[in-house]
XYZ file of N, CA, C and O in Angstrom:
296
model
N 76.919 84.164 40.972
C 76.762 83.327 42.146
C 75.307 83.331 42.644
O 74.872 82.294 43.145
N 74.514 84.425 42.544
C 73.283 84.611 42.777
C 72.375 83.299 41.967
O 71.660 82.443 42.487
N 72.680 83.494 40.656
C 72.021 82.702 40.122
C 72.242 81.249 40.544
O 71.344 80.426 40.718
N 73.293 81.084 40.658
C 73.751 79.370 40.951
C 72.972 78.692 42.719
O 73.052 77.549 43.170
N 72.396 79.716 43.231
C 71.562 79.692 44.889
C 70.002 79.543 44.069
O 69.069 79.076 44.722
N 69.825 79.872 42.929
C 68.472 80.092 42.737
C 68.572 78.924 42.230
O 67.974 78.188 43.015
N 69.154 78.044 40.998
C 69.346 76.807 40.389
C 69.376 75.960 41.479
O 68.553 75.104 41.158
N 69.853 75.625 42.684
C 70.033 74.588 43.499
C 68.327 74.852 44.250
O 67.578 73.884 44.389
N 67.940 76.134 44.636
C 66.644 75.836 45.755
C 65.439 75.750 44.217
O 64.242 75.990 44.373
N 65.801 75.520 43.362
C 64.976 75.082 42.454
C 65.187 73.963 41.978
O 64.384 73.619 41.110
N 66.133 73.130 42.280
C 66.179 71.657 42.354
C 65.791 70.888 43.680
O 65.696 69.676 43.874
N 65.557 72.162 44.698
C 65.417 71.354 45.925
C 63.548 71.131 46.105
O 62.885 70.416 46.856
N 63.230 71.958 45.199
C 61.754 72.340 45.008
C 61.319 71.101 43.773
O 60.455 70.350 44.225
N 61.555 70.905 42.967
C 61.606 69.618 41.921
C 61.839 68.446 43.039
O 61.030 67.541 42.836
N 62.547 68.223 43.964
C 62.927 67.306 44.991
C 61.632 66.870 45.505
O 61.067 65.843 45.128
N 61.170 67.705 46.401
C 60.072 68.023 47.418
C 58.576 67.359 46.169
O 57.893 66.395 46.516
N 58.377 67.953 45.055
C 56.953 67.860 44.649
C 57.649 66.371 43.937
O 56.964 65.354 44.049
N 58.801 66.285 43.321
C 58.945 64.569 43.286
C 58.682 63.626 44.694
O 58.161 62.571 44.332
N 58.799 63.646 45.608
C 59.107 63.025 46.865
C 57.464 63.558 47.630
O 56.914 63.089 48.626
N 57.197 64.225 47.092
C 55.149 64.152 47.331
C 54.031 63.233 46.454
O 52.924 62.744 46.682
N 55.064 63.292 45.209
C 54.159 62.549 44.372
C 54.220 61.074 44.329
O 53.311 60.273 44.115
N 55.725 60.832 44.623
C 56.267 59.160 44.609
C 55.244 59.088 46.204
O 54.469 58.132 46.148
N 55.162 59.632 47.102
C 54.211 58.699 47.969
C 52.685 59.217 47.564
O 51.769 58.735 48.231
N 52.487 59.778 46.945
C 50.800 59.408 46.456
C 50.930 58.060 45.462
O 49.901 57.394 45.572
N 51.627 57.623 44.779
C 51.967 56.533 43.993
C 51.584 56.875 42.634
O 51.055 56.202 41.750
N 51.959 58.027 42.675
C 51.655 58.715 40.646
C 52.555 58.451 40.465
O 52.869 59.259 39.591
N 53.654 57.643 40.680
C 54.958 56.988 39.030
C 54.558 55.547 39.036
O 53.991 54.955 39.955
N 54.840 55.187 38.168
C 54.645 53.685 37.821
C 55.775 53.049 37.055
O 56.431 53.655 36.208
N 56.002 51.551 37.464
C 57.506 51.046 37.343
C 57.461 49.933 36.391
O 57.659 48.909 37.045
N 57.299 49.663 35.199
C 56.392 48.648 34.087
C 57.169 47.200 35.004
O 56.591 46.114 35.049
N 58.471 47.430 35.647
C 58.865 45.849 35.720
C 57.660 45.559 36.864
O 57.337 46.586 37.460
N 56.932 44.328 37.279
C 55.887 44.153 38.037
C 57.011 44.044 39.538
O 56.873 44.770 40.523
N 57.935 43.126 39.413
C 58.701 43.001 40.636
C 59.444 44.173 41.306
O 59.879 44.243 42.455
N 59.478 44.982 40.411
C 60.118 46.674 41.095
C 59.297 47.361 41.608
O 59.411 48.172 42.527
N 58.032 46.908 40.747
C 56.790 47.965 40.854
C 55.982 47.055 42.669
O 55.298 47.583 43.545
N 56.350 46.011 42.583
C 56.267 45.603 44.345
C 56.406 46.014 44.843
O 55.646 46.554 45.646
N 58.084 46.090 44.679
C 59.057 46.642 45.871
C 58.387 48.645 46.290
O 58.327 49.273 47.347
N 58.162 48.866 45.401
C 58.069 50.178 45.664
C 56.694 50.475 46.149
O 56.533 51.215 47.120
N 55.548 49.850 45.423
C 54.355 49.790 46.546
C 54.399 49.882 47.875
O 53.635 50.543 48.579
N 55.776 48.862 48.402
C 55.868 48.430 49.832
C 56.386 49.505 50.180
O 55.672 50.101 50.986
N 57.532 50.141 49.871
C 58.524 50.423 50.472
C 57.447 52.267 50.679
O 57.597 53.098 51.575
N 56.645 52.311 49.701
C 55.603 53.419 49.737
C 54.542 53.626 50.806
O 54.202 54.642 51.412
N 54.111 52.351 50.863
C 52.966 51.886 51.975
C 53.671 52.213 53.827
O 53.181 52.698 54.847
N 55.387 51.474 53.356
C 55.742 51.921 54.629
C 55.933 53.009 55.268
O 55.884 53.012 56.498
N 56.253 54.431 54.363
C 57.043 55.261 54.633
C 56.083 56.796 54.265
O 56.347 57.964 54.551
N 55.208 56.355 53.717
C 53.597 57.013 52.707
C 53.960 58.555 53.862
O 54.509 59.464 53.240
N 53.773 58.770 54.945
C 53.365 59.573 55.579
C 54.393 60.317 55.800
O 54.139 61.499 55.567
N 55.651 60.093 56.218
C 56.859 60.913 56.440
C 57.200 61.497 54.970
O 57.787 62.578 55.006
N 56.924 60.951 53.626
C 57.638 61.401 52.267
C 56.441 62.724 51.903
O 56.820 63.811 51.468
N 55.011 62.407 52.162
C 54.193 63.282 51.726
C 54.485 64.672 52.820
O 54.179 65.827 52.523
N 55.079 64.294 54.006
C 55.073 65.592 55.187
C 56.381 66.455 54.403
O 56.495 67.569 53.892
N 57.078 65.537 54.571
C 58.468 65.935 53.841
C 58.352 66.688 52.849
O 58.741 67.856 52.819
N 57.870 66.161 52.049
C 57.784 66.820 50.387
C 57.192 67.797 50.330
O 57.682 68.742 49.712
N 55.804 67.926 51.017
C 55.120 68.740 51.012
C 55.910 70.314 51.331
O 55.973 71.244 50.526
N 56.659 70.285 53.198
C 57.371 70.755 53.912
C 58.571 71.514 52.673
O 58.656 72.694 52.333
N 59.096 70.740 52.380
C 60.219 71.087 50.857
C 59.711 71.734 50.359
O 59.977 72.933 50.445
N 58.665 71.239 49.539
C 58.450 72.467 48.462
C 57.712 73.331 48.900
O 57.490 74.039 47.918
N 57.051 73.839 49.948
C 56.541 75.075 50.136
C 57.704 75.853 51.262
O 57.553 76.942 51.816
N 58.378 75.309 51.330
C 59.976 76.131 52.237
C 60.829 76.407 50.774
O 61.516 77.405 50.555
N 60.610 75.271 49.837
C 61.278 76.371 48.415
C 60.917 77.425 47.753
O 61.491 78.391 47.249
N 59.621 76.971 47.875
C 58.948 77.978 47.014
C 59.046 79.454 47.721
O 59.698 80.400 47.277
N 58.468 79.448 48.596
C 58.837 80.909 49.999
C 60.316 81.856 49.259
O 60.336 83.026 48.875
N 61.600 80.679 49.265
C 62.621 81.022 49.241
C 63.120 81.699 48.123
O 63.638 82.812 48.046
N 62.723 80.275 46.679
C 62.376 81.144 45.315
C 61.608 82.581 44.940
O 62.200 83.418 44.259
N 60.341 82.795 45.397
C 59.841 84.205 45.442
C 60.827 85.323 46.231
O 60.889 86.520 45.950
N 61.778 84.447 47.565
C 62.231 86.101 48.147
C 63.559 85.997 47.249
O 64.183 87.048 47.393
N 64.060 85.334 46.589
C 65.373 85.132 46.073
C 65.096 85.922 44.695
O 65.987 86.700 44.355
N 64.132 85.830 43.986
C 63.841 86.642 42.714
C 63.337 87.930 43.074
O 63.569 88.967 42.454
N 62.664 87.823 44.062
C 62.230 89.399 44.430
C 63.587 90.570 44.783
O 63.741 91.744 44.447
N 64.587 89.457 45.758
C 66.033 90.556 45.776
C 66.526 90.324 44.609
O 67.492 91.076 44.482
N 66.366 89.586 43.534
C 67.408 89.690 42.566
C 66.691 91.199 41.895
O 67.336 92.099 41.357
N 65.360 91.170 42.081
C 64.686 92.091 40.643
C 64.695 93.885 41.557
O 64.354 95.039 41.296
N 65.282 93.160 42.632
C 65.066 95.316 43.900
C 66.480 95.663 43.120
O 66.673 96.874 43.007
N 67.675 94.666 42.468
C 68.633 95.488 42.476
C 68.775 96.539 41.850
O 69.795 97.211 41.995
């Protein structure tokens, strides 16, 4: 069960640095009309996804180090 807490705040950490990077605009979408939509929808929202993401993955990461550190005291 231990392990299955470490697998999820390590998907929540993959979450966070995905959801930092989609608003710097490092993915790219080859269809041009998707790749619009997501410019926009990036441009609108740019500042709450980078706080967010950012916020995520360094509240995972924290969590990952104390979660391996009690796994390795046992």
């Amino acid at each position: 069960m231990e392990y299955l807490g470490l697998i999820i705040e390590v998907l929540f950490l993959a979450l966070g640095i995905y959801l930092y990077l989609f608003s710097r605009g490092f993915f790219k979408v080859k269809d041009p009309a998707l790749q619009k939509k997501s410019d926009q929808f990036r441009k609108d929202n740019a500042t709450w996804m980078r706080i967010g993401g950012l916020a995520l993955a360094a509240i995972m990461s924290i969590n990952i180090i104390l979660h391996v550190m009690d796994l390795f005291s046992r």
